[in-house]
XYZ file of C-alpha atoms in Angstrom:
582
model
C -310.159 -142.391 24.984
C -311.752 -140.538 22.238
C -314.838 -142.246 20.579
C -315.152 -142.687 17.336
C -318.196 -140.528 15.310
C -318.835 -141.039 11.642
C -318.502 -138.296 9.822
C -320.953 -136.631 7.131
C -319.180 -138.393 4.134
C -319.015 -142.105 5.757
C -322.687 -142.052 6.474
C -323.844 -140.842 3.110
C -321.739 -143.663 1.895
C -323.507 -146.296 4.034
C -326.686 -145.319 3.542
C -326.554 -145.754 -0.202
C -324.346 -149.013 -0.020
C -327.242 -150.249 2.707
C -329.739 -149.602 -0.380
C -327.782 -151.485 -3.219
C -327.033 -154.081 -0.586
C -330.692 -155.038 0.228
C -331.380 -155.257 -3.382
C -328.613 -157.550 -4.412
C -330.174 -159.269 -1.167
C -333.397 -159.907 -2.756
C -332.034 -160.143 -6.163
C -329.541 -163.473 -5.121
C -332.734 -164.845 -3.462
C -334.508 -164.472 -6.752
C -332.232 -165.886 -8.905
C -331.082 -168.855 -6.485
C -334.819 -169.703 -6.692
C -334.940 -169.291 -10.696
C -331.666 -171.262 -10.316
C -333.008 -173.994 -8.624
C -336.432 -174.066 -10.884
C -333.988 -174.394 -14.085
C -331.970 -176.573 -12.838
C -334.861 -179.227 -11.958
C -336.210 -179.115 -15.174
C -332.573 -179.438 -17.143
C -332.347 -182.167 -15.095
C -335.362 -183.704 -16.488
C -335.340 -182.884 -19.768
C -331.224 -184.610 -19.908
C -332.901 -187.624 -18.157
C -335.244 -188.203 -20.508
C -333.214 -187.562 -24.098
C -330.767 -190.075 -22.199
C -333.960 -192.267 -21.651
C -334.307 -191.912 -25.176
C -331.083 -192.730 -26.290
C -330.838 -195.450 -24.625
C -333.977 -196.965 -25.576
C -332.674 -196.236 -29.744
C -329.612 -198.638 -28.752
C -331.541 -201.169 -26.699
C -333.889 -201.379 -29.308
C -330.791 -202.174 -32.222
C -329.366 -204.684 -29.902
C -332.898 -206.198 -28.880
C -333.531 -206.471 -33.278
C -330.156 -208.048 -33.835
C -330.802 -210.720 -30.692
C -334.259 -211.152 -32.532
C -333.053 -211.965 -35.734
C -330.593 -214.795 -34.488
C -333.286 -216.414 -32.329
C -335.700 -216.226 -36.124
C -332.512 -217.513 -37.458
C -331.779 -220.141 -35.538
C -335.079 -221.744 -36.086
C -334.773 -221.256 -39.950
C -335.273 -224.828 -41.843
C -332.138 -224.061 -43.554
C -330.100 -224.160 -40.652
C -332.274 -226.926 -38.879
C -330.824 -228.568 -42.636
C -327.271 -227.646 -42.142
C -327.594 -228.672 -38.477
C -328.355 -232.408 -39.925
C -326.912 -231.960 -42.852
C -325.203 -235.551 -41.976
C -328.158 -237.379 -41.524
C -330.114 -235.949 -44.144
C -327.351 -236.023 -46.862
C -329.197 -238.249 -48.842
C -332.202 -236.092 -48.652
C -330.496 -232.693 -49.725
C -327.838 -231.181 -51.472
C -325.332 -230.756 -48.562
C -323.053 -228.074 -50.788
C -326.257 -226.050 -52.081
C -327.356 -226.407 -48.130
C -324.105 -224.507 -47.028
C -324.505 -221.647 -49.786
C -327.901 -220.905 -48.845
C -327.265 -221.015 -44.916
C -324.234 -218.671 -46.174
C -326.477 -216.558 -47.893
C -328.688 -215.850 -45.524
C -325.699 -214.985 -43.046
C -324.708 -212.420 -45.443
C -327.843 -211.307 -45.826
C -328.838 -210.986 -41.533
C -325.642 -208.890 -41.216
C -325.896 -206.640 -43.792
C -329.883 -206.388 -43.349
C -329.065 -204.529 -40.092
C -327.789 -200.216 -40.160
C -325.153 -201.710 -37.490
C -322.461 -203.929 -38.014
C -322.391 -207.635 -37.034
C -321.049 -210.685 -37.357
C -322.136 -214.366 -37.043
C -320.534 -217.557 -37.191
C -322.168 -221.306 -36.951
C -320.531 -223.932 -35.215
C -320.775 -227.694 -34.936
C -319.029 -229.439 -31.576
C -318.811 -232.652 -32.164
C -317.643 -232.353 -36.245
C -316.004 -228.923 -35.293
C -317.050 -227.419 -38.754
C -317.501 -223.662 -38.438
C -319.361 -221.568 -41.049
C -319.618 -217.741 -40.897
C -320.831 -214.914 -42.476
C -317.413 -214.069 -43.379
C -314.698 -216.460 -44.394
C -312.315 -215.023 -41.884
C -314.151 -215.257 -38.937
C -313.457 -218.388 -36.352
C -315.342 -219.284 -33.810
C -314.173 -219.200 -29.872
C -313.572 -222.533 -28.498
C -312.945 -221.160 -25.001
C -317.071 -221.027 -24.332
C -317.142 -224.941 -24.289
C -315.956 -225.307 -21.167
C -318.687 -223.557 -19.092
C -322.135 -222.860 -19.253
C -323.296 -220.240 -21.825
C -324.126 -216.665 -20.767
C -327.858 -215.592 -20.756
C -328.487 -212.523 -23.177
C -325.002 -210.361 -24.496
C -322.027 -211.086 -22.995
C -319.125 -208.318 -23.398
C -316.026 -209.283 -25.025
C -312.899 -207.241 -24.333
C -310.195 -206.141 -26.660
C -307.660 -209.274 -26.290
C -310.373 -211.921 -26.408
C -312.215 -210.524 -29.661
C -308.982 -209.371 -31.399
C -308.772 -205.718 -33.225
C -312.088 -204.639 -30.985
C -314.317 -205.113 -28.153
C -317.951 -205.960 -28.323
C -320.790 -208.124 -27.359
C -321.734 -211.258 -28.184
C -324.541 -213.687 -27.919
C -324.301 -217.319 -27.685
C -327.430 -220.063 -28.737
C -327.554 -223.573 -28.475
C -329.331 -226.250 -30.717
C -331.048 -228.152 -28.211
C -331.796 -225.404 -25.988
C -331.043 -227.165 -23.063
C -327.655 -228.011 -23.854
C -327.198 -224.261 -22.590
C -325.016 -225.460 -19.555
C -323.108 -228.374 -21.714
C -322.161 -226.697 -24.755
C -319.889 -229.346 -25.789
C -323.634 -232.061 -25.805
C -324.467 -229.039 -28.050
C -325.615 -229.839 -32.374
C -325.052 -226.592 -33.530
C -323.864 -223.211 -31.496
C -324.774 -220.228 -33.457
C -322.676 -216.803 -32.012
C -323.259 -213.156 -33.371
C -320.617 -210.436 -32.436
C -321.499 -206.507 -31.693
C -318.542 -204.464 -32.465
C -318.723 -201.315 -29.695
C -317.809 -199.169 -32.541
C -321.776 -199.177 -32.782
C -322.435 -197.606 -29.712
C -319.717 -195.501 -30.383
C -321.101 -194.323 -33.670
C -324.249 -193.707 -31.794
C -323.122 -191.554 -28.876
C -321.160 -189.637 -31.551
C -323.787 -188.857 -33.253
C -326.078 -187.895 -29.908
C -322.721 -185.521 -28.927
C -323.347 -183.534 -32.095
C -326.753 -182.452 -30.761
C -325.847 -181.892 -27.175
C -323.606 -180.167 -24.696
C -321.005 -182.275 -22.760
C -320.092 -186.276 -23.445
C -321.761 -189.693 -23.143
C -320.215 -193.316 -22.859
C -321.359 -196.555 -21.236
C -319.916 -198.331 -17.576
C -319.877 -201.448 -16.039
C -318.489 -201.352 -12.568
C -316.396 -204.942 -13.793
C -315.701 -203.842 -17.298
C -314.930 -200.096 -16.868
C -315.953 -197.719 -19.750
C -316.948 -198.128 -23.242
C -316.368 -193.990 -24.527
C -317.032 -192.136 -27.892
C -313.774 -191.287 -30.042
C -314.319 -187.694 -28.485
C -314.545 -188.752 -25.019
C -312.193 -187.892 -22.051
C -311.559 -191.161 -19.824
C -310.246 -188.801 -16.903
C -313.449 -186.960 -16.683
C -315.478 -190.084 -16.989
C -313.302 -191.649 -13.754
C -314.298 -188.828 -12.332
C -318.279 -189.052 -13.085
C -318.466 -192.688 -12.601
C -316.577 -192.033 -8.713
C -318.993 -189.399 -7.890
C -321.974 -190.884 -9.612
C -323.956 -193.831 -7.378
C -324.973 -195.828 -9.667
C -327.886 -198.013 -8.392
C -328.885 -201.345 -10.353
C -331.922 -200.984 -12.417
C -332.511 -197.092 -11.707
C -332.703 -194.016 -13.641
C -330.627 -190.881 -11.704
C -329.890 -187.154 -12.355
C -327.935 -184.622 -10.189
C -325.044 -182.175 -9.930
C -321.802 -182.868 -9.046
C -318.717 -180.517 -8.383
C -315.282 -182.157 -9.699
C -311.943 -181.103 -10.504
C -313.206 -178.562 -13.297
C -316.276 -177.163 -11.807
C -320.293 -178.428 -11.427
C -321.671 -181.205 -13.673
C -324.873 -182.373 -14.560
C -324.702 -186.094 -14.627
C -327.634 -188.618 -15.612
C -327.319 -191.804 -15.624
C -330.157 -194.588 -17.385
C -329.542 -198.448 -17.084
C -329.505 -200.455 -20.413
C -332.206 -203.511 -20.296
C -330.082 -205.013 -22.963
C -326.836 -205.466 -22.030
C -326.775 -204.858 -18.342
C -324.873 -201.389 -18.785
C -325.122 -197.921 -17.660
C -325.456 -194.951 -19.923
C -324.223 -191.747 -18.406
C -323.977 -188.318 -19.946
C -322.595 -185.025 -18.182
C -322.179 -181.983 -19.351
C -320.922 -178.469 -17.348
C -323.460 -176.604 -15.806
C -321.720 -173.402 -16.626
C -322.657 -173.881 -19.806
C -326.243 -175.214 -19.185
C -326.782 -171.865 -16.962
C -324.603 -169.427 -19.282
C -328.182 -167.708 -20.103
C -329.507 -166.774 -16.376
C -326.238 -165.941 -15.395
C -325.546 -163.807 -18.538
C -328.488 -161.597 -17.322
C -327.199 -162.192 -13.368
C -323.565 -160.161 -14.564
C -326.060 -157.457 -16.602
C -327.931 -156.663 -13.651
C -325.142 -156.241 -11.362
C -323.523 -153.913 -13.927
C -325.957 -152.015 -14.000
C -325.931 -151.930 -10.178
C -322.169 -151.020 -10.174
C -323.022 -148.003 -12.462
C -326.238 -147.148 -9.767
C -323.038 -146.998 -7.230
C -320.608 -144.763 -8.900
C -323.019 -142.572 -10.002
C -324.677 -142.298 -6.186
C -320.654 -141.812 -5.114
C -320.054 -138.893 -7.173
C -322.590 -136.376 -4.474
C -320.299 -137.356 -1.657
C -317.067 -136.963 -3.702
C -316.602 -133.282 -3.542
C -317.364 -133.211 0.471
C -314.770 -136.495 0.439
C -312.068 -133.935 -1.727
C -312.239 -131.236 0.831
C -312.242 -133.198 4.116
C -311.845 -136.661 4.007
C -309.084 -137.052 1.975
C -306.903 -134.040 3.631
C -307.505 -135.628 6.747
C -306.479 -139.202 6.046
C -303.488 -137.880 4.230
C -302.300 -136.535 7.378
C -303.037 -139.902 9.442
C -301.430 -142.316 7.320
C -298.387 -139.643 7.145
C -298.442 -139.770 11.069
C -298.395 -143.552 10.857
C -295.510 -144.141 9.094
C -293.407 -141.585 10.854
C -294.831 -143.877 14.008
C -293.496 -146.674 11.994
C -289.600 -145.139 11.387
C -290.276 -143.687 7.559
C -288.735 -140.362 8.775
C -288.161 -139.083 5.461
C -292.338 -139.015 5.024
C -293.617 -135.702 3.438
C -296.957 -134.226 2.569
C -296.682 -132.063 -0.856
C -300.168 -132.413 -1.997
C -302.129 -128.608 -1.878
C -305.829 -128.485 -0.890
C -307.900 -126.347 0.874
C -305.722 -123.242 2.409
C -306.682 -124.819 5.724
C -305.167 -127.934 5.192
C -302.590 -126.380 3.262
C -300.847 -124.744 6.045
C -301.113 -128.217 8.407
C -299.516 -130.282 6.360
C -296.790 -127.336 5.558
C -296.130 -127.620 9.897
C -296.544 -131.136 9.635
C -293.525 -131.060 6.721
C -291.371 -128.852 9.351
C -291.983 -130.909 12.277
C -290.942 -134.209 10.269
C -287.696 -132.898 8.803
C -286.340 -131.953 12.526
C -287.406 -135.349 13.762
C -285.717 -136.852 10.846
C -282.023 -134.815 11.131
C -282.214 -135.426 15.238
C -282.603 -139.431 14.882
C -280.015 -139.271 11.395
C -277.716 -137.577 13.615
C -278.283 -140.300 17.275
C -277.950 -143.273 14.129
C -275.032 -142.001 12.980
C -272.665 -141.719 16.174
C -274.363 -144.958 17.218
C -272.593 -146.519 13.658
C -269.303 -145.008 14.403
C -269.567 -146.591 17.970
C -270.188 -149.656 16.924
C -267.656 -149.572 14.009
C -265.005 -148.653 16.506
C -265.988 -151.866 18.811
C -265.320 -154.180 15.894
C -262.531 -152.344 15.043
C -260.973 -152.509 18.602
C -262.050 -156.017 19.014
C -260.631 -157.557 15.777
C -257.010 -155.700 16.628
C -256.972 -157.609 20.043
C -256.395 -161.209 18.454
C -253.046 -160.030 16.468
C -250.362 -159.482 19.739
C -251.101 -162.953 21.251
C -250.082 -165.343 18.207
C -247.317 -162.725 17.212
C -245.914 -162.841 20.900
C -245.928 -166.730 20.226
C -244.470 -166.679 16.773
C -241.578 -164.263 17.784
C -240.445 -166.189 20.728
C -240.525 -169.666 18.482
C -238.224 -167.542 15.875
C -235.958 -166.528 18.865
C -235.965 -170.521 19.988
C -234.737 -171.720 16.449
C -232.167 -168.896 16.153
C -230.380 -170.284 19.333
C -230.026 -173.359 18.176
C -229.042 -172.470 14.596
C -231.885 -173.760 13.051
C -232.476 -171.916 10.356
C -234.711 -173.715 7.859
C -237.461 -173.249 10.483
C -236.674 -169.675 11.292
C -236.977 -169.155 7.401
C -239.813 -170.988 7.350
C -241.841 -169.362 10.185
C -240.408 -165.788 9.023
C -242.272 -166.502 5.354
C -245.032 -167.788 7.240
C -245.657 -165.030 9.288
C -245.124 -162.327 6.497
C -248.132 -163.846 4.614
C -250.124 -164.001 7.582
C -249.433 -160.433 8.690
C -249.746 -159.476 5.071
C -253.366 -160.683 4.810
C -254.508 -159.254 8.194
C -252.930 -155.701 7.884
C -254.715 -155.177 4.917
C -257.010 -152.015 6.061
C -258.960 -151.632 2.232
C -262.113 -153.703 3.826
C -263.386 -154.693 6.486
C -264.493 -157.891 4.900
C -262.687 -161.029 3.541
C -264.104 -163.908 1.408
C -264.182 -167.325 3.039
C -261.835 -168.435 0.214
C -259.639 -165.858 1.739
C -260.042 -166.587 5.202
C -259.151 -170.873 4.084
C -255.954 -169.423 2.524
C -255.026 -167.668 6.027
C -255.897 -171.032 7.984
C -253.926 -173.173 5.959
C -250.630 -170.577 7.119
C -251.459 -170.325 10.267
C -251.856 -174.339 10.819
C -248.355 -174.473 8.859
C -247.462 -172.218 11.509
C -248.492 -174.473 13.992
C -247.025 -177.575 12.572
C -243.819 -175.873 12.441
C -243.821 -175.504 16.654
C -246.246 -178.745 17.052
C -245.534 -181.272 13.876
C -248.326 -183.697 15.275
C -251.545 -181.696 13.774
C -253.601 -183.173 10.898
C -256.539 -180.573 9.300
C -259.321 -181.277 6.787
C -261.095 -178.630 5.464
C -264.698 -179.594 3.701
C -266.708 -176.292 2.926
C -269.664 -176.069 0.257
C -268.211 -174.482 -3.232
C -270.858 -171.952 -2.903
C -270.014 -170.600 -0.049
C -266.252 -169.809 -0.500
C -267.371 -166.316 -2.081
C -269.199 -165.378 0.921
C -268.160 -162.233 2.743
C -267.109 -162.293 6.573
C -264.997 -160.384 8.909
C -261.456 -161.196 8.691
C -260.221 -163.714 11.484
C -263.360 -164.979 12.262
C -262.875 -168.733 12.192
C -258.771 -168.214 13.032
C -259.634 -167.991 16.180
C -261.442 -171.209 16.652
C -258.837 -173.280 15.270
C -256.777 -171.217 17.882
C -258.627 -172.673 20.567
C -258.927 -175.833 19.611
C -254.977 -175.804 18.996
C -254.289 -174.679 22.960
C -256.759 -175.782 24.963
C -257.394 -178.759 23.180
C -254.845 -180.210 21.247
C -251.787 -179.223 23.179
C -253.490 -180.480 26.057
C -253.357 -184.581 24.812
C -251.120 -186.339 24.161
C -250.584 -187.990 20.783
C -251.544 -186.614 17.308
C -254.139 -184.012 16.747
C -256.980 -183.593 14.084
C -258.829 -180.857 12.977
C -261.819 -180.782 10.936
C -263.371 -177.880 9.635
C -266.957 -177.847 7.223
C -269.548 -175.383 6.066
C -272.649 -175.414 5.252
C -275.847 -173.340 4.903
C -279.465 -173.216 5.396
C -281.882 -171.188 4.852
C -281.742 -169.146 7.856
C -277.782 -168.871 8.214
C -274.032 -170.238 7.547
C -273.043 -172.575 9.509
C -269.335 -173.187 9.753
C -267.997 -176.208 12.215
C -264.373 -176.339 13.858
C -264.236 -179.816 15.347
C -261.053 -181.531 17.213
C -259.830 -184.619 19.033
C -258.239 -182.517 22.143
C -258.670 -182.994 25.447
C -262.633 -182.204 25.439
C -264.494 -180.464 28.171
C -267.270 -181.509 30.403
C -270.697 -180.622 30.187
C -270.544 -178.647 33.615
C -267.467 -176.945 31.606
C -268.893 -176.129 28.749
C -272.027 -174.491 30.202
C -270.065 -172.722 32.013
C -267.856 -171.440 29.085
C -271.205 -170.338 26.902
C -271.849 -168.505 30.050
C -268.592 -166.431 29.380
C -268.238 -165.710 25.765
C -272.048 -164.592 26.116
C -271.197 -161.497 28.321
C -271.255 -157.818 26.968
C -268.443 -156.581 28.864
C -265.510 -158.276 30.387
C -262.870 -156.279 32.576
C -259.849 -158.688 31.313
C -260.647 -157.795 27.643
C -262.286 -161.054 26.382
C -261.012 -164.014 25.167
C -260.943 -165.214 21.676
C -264.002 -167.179 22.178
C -266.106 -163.992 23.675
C -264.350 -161.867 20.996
C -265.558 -164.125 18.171
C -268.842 -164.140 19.981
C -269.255 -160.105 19.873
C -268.358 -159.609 16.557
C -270.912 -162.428 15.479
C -273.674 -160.618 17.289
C -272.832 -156.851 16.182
C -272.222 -157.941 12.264
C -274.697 -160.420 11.952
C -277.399 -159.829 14.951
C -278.466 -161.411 17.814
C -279.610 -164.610 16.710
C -275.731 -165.345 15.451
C -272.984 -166.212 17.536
C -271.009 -169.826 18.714
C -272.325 -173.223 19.783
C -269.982 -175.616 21.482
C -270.754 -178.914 21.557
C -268.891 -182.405 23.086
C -267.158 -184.258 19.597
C -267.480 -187.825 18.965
C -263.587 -187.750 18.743
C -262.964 -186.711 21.890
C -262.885 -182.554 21.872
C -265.004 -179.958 20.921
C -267.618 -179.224 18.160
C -267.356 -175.374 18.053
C -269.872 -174.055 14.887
C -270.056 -170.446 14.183
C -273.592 -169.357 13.441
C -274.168 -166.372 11.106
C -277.806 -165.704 10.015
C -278.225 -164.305 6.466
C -278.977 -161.021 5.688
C -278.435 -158.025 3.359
C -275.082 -156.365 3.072
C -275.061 -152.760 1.084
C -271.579 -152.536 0.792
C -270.588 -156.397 -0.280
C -272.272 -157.527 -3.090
C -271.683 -161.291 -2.466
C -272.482 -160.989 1.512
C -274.662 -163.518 3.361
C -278.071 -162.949 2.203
């Protein structure tokens, strides 16, 4: 065995791609590192404007909760709250105008919306700072909530929010109904929405709030599949700020999440590191540009000595390796050095003599095998004609000569079909039509056979040899059906899959064992037989020169009684039948 030596051109190549390798070596380690520095500080600095934002809306909510607590100790609504007691004290309708002037006035005081209503239990008088608003019932039966409570969609009406609940006595917190006055102010979210709107404007990616038992609260822009997709990946830890990266569906994130000391929510924000790191890696693609260019320019020295050797040379290898593959017909007409020149010239002349000697072998090989099918497909005809003639003769004796006519007309069309010597290929369709006379054949010497034919529409263009399945229903006829008494049934299907056609000749005849049956696969399996071959073993040889190897018969016990013969045929290409199995 010949060892293999580099030659001059392959180790000026790998001496310069061992240089531009060991700096794109050190380069990735640099900018991995720069990576990583980058990275720790966007981290940071997204932490802390989320720190920041979050802070701005705890901050609104804590003002709004501040102003009902200074509200609810107003001496205009300690008035209202006893406005039944002291109604000969105070104006009770000038009371109510002033407590609902300064409920306009706390709402629209504030930059975000609100709304607060003033309810009595025991009277059930409700007073608001609009004259639409009602006031939920529902809380009386259980304790009020400490600090905001959220309020979903179907319990607040158009929209969600939050809202926070005080009692007059304070400890009438856990029996609201023992309660003088409740006093309720409602957050719409379309705040917060607002809010993280606004904070999208200024920054890359999307914002929106979470509660593990309340789901999401997002910004009109937001995308609720992305943020299920955050939220899973995110661990969100009670009480604690976090920052990392995270690689979903579409790529790395940078997700931070800060808890809300407000309302018991978590604000997260991500946004795609591709576009956080577009810079770095901006000047990452420049540099290895520039390295690319470093490489064809270093390749363009060893190009003329690759021209003059290298390439001749390889030309003639891979032209050796396909004529070691079959591609006979492979020729070298490209002109280089005179050298080379006149190889691949003797190289040209030893190819075409190769290629006429194995045309010529291939060719008597095809006529061989043509004249096998040939010879095998003509030995089916004599039997059934010997058989037909003889049941002609019968009838004529007797004088019976609607079923000489019969088996005459019979016979014509049968001969007529399988005389025809334009093809050596019939379409299943075809093939049906013969079965259907030669079972009419049959009836007319048996009259006790019942067939059912079942075959996939698609497959009744398909192109076979004639009398392929003919002699199936042959077999089953004589060995099977002749061979019980009592009517006989014959069943014949197709079907494909997407290996081969399967078509399925089943009977109720006298059946074979499985010792029997073995032994018959044995038979129809051989390459040569001295009597001439059944119809089975013809059937069986024709399958397996047409169609290959992996073709041929299975035979199988039936439920009824006989024989499940199916005729195998494994697709492939045809040239000369366009609608062929394939």
């Amino acid at each position: 065995m010949v060892a293999w030596r580099p030659n001059l051109f392959v180790k000026m190549v790998a001496i310069l791609l061992s240089l531009i390798a060991a700096t794109l070596l050190f380069y990735g380690m640099s900018y991995r590192k720069d990576v990583g520095v980058i990275t720790s500080q966007i981290k940071t600095t997204d932490l802390n404007h989320l720190e920041f934002l979050t802070q701005q809306m705890d901050n609104n909510i804590n003002q709004l909760a501040g102003s009902m607590y200074a509200l609810q100790r107003d001496p205009t609504i300690r008035d209202y709250e006893q406005i039944t007691q002291l109604g000969h004290l105070i104006d009770p309708a000038q009371t109510i105008m002033t407590v609902l002037e300064k409920l306009s006035l706390q709402t629209s005081s504030s930059t975000w919306e609100n709304r607060i209503v003033l309810y009595k239990p025991f009277s059930g008088e409700t007073l608001g700072s609009d004259s639409s608003l009602s006031f939920d019932v529902s809380v009386l039966h259980k304790p009020l909530p400490a600090g905001w409570e959220y309020i979903s969609a179907d319990r607040a009406g158009a929209e969600a929010g939050f809202r926070l609940l005080l009692s007059d006595p304070a400890q009438a917190t856990s029996r609201p109904r023992e309660a003088q006055l409740l006093m309720s102010m409602y957050l719409p979210v379309s705040n917060i929405e607002r809010m993280f709107d606004a904070y999208q404007s200024q920054n890359t990616g999307d914002t929106f709030l979470y509660h593990p038992s309340f789901g999401f609260i997002l910004s009109r822009s937001s995308d609720r599949q992305m943020a299920e997709q955050v939220t899973a990946a995110l661990n969100i830890s009670a009480g604690k700020s976090t920052s990392d990266i995270f690689d979903l569906k579409q790529g790395s994130f940078l997700v931070s999440s800060v808890p809300s000391s407000a309302i018991d929510w978590q604000v997260v924000h991500y946004s795609p590191l591709k576009e956080i790191l577009q810079p770095i890696r901006s000047s990452r693609s420049s540099f290895l540009t520039g390295s690319a260019i470093l490489l064809v320019m270093s390749l363009l020295f060893s190009l003329q000595l690759y021209r003059q050797v290298q390439r001749p040379v390889s030309l003639l290898l891979r032209s050796l390796n396909r004529m070691k593959e079959g591609r006979w017909s492979t020729r070298i007409h490209t002109r280089t050095n005179p050298e080379f020149t006149l190889l691949n010239e003797e190289f040209n002349d030893m190819a075409e003599k190769i290629q006429s000697l194995i045309e010529q072998v291939y060719l008597e090989q095809l006529r061989a095998k043509d004249a096998h099918l040939k010879q095998l497909q003509s030995q089916i005809n004599p039997h059934f004609l010997y058989n037909c003639l003889f049941f002609i003769k019968s009838k004529a004796a007797i004088g019976d000569t609607e079923s000489v006519e019969a088996m005459a007309l019979s016979l014509g069309e049968y001969y007529r079909y399988i005389t025809r010597v334009d093809h050596s290929l019939t379409t299943l369709q075809d093939e049906l039509k013969l079965l259907e006379t030669y079972l009419k054949i049959q009836n007319l010497r048996k009259q006790r056979i019942r067939y059912e034919v079942d075959m996939e529409s698609e497959l009744l263009d398909l192109h076979i040899p004639r009398l392929l399945i003919q002699p199936l229903v042959e077999n089953s006829i004589i060995h099977g059906i002749e061979r019980k008494i009592g009517p006989g049934s014959i069943r014949i299907t197709g079907r494909h899959t997407r290996e081969a056609i399967l078509i399925t000749v089943e009977d109720n005849g006298a059946g074979m064992t499985e010792e029997a049956i073995a032994a018959l696969q044995v038979r129809i399996n051989e390459t040569t037989r001295e009597d001439g071959g059944c119809g089975l073993w013809n059937v069986q040889q024709r399958l397996k020169l047409h169609y290959g190897e992996a073709s041929g018969l299975m035979i199988a016990p039936s439920p009824e009684g006989g024989l499940i013969t199916t005729l195998r045929m494994e697709k492939k290409e045809e040239p000369d039948a366009p609608n062929s199995i394939g």
